Each structure stands twice: as structure tokens, then as C-alpha cells.
XYZ file of N, CA and C in Angstrom:
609
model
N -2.464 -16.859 0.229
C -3.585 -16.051 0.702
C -4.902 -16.497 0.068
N -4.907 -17.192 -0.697
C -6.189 -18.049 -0.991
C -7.136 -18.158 0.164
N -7.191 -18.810 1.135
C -8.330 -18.483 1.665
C -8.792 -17.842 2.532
N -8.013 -15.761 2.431
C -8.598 -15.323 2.545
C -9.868 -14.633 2.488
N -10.388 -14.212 3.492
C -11.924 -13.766 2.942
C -11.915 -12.461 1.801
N -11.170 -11.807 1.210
C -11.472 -10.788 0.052
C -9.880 -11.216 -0.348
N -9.700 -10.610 -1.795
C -8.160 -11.197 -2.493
C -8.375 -10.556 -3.235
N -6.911 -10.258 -4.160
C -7.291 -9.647 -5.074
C -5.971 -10.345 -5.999
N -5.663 -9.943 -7.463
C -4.629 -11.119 -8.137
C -3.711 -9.951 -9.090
N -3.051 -10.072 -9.714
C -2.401 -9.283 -10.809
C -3.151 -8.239 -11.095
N -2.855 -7.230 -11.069
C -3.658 -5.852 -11.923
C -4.668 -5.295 -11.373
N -5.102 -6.245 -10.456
C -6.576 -6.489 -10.121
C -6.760 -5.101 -8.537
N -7.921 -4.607 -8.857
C -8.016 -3.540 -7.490
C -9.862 -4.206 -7.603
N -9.760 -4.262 -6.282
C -11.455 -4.445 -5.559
C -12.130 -3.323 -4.663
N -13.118 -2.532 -5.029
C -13.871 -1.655 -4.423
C -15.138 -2.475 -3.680
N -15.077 -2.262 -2.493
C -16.218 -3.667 -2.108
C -16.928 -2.065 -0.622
N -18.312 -2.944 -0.511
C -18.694 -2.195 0.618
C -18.903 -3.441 2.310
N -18.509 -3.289 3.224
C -18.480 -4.053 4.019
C -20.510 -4.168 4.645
N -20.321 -4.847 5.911
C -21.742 -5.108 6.637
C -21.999 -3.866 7.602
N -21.193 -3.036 7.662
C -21.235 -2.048 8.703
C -21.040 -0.302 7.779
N -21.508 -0.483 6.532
C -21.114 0.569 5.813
C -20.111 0.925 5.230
N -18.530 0.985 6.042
C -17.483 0.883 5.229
C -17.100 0.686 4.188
N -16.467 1.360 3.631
C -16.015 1.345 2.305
C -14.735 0.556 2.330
N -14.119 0.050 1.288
C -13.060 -0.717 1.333
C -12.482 -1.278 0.123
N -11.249 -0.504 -0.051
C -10.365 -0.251 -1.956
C -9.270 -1.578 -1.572
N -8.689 -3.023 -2.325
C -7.784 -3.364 -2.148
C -7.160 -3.375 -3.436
N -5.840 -3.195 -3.280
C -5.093 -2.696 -3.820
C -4.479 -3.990 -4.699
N -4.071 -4.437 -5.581
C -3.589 -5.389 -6.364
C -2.609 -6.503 -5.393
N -2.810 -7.617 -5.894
C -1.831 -8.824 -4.828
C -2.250 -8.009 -3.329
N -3.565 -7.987 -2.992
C -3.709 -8.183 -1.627
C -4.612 -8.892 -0.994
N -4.708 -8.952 0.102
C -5.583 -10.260 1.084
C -6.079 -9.454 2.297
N -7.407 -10.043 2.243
C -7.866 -9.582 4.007
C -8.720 -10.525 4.436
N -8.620 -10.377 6.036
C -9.849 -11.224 6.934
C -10.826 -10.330 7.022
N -11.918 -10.270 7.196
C -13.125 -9.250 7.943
C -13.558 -9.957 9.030
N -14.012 -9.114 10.085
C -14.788 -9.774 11.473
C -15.703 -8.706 11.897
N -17.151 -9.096 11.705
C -17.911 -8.167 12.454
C -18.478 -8.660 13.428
N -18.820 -8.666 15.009
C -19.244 -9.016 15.622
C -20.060 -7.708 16.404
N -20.988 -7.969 17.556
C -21.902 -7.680 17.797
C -20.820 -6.026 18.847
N -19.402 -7.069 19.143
C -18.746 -5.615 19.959
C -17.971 -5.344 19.490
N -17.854 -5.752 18.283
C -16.179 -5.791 17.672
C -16.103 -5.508 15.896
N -15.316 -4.457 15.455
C -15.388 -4.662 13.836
C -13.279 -4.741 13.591
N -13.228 -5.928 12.957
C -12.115 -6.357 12.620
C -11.804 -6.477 11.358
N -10.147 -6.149 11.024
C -9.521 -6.394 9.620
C -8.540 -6.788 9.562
N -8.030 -8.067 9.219
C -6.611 -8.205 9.114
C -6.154 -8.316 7.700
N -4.968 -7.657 7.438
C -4.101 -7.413 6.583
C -3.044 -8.344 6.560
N -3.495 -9.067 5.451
C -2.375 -10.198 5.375
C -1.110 -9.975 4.209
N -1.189 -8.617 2.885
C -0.525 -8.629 1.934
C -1.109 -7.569 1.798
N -0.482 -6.827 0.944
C -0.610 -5.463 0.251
C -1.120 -4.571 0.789
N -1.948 -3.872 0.155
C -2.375 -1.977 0.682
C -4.071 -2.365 0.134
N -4.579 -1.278 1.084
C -5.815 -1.122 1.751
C -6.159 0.418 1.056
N -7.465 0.919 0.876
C -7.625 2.363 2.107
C -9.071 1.773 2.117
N -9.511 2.386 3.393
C -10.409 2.135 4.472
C -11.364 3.672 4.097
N -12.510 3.653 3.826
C -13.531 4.814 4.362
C -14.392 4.024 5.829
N -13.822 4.306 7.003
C -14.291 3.963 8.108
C -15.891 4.482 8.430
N -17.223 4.060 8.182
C -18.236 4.272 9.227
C -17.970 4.562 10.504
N -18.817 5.718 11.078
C -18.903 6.351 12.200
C -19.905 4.628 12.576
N -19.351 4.294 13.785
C -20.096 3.306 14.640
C -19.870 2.978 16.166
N -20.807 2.822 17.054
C -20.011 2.512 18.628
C -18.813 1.621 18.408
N -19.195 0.120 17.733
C -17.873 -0.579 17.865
C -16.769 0.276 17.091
N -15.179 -0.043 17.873
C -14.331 0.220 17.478
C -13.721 -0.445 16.091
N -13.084 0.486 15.388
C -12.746 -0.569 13.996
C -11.283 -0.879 13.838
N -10.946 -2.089 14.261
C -9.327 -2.372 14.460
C -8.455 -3.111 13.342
N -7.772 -2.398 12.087
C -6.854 -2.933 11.053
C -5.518 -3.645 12.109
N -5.451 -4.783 11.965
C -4.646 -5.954 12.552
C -3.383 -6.095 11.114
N -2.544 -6.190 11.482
C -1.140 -5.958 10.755
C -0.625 -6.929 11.626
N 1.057 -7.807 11.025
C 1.907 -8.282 10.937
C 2.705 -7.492 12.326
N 2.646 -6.932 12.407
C 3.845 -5.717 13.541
C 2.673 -4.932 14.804
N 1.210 -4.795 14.647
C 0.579 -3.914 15.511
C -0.759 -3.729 14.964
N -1.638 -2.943 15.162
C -2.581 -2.578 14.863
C -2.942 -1.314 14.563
N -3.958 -0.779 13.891
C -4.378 0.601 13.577
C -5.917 0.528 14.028
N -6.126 1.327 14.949
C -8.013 1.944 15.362
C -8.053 3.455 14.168
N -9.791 2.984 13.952
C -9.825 4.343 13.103
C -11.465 4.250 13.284
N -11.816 5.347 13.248
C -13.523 5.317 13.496
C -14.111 6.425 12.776
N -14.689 6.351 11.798
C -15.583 7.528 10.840
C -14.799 7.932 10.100
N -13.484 7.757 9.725
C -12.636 8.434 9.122
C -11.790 7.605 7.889
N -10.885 7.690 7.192
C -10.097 7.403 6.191
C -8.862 7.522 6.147
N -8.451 6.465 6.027
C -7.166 5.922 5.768
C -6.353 5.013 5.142
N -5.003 5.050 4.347
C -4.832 3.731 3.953
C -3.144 2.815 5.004
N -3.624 1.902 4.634
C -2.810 0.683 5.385
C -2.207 -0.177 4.237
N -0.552 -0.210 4.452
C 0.206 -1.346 3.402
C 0.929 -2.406 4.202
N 1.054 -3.250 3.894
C 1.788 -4.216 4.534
C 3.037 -4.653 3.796
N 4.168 -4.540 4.556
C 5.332 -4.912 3.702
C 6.186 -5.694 4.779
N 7.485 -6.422 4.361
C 7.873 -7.506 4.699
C 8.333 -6.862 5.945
N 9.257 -5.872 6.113
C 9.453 -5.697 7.634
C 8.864 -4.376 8.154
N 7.601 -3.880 7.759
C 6.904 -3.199 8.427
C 5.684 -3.068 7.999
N 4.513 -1.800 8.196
C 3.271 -1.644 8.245
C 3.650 0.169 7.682
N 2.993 0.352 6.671
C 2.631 2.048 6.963
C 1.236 2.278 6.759
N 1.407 3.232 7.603
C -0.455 3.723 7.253
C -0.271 5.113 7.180
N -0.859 5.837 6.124
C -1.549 7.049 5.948
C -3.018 7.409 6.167
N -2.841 8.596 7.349
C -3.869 9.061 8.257
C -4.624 10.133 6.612
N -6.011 9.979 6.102
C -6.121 10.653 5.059
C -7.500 11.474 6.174
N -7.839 11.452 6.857
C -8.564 11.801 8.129
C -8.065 12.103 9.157
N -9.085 12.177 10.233
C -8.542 12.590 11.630
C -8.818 11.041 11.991
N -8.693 11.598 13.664
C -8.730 10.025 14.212
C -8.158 8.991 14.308
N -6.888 8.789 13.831
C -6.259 7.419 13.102
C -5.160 7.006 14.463
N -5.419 5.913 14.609
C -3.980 5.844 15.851
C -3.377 4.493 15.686
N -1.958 4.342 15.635
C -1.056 3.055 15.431
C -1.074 2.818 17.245
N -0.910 1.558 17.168
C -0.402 0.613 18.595
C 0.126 -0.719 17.754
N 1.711 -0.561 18.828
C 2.289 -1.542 18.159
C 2.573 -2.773 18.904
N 3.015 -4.235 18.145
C 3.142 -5.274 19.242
C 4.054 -4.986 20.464
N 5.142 -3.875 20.782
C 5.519 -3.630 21.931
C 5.151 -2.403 22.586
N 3.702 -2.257 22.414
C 2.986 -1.132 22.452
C 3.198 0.390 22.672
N 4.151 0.577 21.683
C 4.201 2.011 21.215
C 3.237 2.460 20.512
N 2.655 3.855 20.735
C 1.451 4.461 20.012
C 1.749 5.770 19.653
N 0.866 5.907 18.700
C 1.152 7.022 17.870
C -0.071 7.725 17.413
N -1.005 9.108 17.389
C -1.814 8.908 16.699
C -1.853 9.774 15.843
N -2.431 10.104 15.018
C -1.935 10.345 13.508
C -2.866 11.508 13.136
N -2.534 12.627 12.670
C -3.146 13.498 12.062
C -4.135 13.622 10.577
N -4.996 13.756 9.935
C -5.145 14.062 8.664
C -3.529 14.629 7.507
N -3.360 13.130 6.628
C -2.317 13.811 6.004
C -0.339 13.118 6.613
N -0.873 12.869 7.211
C 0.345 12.614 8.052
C 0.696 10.786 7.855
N 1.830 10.743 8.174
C 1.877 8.682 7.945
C 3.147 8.441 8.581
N 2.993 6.824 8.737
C 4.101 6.503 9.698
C 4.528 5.404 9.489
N 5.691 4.321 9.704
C 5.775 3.607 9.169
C 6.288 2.602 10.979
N 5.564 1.239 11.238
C 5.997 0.864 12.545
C 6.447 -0.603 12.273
N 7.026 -1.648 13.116
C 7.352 -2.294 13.222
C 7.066 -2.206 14.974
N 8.749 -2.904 15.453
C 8.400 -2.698 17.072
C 8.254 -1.077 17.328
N 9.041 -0.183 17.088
C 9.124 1.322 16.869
C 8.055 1.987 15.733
N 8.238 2.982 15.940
C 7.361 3.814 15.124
C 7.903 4.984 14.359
N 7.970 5.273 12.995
C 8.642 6.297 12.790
C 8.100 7.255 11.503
N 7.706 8.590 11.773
C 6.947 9.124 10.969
C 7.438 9.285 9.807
N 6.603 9.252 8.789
C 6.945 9.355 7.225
C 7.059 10.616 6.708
N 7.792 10.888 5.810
C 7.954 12.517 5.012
C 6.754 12.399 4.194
N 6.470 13.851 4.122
C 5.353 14.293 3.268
C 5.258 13.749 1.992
N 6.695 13.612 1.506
C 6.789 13.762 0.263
C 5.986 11.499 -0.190
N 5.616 10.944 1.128
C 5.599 9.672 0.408
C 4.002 9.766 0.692
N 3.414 10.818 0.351
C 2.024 10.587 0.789
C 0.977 10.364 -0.697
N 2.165 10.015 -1.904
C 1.843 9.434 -2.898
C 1.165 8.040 -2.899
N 1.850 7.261 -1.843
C 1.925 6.179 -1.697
C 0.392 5.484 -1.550
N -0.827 6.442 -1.186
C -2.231 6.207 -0.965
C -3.004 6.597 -2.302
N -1.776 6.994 -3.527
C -2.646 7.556 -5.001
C -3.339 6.421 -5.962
N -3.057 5.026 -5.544
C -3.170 4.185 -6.063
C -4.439 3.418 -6.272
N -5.304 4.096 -5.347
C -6.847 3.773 -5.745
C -7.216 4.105 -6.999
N -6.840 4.934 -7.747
C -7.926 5.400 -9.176
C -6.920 4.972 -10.288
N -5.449 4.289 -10.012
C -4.621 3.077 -10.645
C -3.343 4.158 -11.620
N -3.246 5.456 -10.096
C -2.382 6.241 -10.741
C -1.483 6.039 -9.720
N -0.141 6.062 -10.049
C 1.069 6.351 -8.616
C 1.758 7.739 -8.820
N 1.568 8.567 -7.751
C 1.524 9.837 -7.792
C 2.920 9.970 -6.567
N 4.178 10.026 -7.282
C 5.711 10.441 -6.765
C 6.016 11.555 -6.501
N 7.231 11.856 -5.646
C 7.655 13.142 -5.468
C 9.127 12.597 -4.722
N 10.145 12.524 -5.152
C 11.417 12.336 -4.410
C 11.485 10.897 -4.211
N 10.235 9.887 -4.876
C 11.307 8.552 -4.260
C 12.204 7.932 -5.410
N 12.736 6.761 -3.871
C 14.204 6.112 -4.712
C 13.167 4.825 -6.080
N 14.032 5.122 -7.392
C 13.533 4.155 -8.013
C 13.116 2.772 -7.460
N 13.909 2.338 -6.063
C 13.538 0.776 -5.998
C 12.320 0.655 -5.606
N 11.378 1.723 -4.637
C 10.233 1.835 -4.381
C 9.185 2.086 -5.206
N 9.386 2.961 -6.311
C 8.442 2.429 -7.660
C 8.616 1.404 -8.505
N 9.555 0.873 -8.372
C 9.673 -0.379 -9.003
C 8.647 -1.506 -7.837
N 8.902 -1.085 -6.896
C 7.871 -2.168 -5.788
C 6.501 -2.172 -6.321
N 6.091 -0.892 -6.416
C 4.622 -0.349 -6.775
C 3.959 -0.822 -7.813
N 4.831 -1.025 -8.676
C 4.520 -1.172 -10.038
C 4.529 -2.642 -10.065
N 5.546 -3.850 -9.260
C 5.662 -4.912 -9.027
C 3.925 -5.593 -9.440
N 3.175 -5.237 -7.988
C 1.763 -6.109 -8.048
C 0.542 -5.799 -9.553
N 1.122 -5.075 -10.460
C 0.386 -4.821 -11.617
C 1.289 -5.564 -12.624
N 2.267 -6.490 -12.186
C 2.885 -7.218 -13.726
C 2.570 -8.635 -13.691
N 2.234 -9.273 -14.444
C 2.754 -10.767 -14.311
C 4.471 -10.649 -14.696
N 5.165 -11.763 -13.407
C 6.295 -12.613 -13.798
C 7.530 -11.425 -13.014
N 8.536 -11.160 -13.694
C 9.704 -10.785 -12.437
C 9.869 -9.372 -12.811
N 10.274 -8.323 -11.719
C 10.656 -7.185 -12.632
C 11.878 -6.533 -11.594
N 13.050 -6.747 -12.357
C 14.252 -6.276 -10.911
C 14.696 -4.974 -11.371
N 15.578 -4.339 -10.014
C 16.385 -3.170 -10.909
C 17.446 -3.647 -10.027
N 18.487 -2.708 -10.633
C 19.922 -2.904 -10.024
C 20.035 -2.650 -8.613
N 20.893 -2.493 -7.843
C 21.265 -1.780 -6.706
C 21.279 -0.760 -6.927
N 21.882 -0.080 -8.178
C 22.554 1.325 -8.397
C 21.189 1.927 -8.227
N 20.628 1.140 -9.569
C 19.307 1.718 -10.606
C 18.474 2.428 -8.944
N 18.478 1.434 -8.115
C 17.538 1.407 -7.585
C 17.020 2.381 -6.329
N 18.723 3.177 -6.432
C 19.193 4.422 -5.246
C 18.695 5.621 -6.281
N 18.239 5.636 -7.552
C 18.117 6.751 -8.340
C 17.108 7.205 -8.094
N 16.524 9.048 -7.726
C 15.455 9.540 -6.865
C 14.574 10.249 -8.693
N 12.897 9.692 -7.859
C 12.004 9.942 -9.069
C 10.940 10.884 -8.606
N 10.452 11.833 -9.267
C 9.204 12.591 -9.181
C 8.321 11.819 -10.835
N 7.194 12.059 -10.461
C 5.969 11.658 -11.899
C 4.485 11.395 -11.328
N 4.333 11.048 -12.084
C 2.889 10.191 -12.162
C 3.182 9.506 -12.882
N 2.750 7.645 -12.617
C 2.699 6.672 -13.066
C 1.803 6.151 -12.998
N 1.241 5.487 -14.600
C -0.046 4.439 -14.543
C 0.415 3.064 -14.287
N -0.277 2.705 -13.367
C -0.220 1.042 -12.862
C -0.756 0.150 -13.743
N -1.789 0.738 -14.066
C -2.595 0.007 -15.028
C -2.035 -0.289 -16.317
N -0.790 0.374 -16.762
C -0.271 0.174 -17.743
C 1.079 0.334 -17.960
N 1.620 -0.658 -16.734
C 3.195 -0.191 -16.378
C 4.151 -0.485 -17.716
N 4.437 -1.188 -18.503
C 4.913 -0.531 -19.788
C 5.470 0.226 -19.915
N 4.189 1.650 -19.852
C 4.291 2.850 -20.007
C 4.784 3.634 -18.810
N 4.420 3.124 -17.986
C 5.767 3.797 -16.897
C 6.944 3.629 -16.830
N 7.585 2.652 -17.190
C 8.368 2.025 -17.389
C 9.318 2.473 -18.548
N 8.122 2.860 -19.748
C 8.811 3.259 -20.523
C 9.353 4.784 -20.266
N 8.489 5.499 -19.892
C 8.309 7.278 -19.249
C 9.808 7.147 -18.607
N 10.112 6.438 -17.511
C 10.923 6.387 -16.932
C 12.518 6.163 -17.442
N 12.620 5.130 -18.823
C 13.451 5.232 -19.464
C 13.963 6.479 -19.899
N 13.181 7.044 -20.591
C 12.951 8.481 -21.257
C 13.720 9.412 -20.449
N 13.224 9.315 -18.731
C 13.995 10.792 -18.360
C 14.782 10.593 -17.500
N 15.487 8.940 -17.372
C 16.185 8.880 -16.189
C 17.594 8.223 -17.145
N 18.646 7.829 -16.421
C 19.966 7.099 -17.073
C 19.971 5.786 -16.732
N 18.695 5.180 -17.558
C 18.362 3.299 -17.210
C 18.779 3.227 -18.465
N 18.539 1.801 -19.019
C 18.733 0.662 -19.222
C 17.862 -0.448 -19.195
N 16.497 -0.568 -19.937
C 15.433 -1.496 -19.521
C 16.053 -2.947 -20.400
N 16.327 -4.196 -19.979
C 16.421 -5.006 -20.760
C 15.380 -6.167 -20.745
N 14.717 -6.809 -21.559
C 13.554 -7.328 -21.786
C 14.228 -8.977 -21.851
N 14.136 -9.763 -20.947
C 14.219 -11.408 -21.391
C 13.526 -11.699 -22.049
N 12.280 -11.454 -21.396
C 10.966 -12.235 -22.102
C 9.367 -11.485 -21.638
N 8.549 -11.957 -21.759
C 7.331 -10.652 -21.173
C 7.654 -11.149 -19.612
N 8.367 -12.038 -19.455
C 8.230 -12.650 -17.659
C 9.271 -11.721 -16.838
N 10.041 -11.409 -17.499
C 11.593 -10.955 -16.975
C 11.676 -9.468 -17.426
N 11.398 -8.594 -16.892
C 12.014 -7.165 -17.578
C 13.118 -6.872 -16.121
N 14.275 -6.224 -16.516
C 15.656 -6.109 -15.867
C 15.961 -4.598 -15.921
């Protein structure tokens, strides 16, 4: 993703303002295109998570994903990209998925969905998943392997869990910024096992 037009690297979160007002948070290990044209405001999402404060503007504002697209206009939302799908959380009104076999969906304030060719709405409980702008991860019921994902783009080098480890269900708040300490928190109140190779390898 190097030569994308915005990037971001290890640890790293970018607060940037676009040419059309927009606001725009990327989230650690992520990549985007921008396109503004005279009828057109474009974003493609090539890696990681987004959120979007959309400007009210005539042109339409279209987040381009791997699987479909998201329109959103004056409003807020965030967008992740993962290997076999797209979720977006509607944090506004307005928000609507269309997918490459054009299924649509449009999305309430609060509400999220996760699409590929299909579309399928998300439980409340993962609407943590957009807490990650101010470099907190804010849980409620997920499976350890999904905070272990989260926590992934804030480490240098490898960080696995088991199969087992990884079916085990977590509520917290976790700092990204200092996964360590989540890491360690997590030792503390769950039945892990952290084993340390090296600073590259935690298991």
C-alpha cells in the first residue's frame, strides 16, 4: 500500500481534513485513494478502518471497498476492510451499503453490517468496533480472536492465539496504544497463557 495516497504504519492513527471539508480518522496499518472531482467525491479503502465525518455537499460521497461500496452524505460513519468482507458502522443517518452483486442496505444511526456478495446486519454489541479513534477498544461479548485482530495493527512483529484461546468471549476496554497492557489486563481475568519468544512473537 505504499503508494497509496494517505497510509498509515504501526501504532500510527492519522486525523487529516480532506478538499471538500470532510473529516477523515485512519486507523493504524491502513491505506486510502481520495478522488475529488468536479461531479464526483471518492474513497477507496484498500486496508484497515476508516471513520468518515462526511460534508453536506451536492456531489455524492462514495467509500469503494474490496466487496461493494458505501454512499454517505453529511453524516458519519466508520468503514473496515477485512480479508473476506467490509463492515461499516452507520454512526449517523444516511448511510447506505450497495454491494458488487447489488444488494443494498441502508443503515440507520448506530446500526452496522457486515457485506461481501450478501449483506448481514451486525449485533449491537460490536458497535465497539468504531471506539478506536481516541486509541481505546471499547468490547462487550467478543470472541478473544477478534481483539486479538484489533490489537494486531498497534504491534510490531507476530501476535497469535490458539484456536481454543481464541473462541473465549471478552467484555473491557482496551488501550491500543499500549497493548502490553491489554494484553496483560487480559491475562489477569481470563484462563490464558501469554508466552513471550521475543518482543516479535508474543503467543
Amino acid at each position: 500500500e505504499i503508494s497509496a495516497d494517505l497510509r498509515t504504519g504501526t501504532g500510527e492513527r492519522l486525523n487529516t481534513q480532506l478538499a471538500d471539508g470532510s473529516r477523515l480518522v485512519l486507523d493504524a496499518q491502513s491505506a486510502v485513494d481520495i478522488e475529488m472531482g468536479t461531479d464526483v467525491r471518492r474513497l477507496s479503502l484498500r486496508t484497515g478502518k476508516i471513520i468518515l465525518d462526511v460534508s453536506h455537499d451536492p456531489r455524492p460521497f462514495n467509500i469503494l471497498t474490496t466487496f461493494g461500496s458505501v454512499q454517505a452524505n453529511g453524516t458519519r460513519l466508520m468503514v473496515a476492510a477485512y480479508e473476506s468482507f467490509t463492515h461499516v458502522w452507520a454512526l449517523g443517518p444516511g448511510v447506505r451499503i450497495s454491494t458488487r452483486s447489488n444488494a443494498q442496505l441502508a443503515l440507520q444511526p448506530d446500526q452496522g453490517a457486515r457485506f461481501n456478495d450478501l449483506i448481514e446486519r451486525l449485533a449491537a454489541n460490536r458497535s465497539g468496533e468504531s471506539t478506536w479513534q481516541d486509541g481505546w477498544l471499547n468490547v462487550q461479548d467478543w470472541s478473544l480472536g477478534d481483539v486479538i485482530s484489533a490489537l494486531q495493527p498497534y504491534r510490531r512483529g507476530i501476535l497469535r492465539v490458539s484456536p481454543n484461546a481464541a473462541r473465549l468471549r471478552v467484555s473491557g476496554v482496551f488501550s491500543l496504544d499500549h497493548s502490553d497492557r491489554a494484553l496483560a489486563a487480559l491475562a489477569q481475568t481470563m484462563p490464558l497463557r501469554i508466552q513471550r519468544y521475543s518482543d516479535w512473537w508474543v503467543s
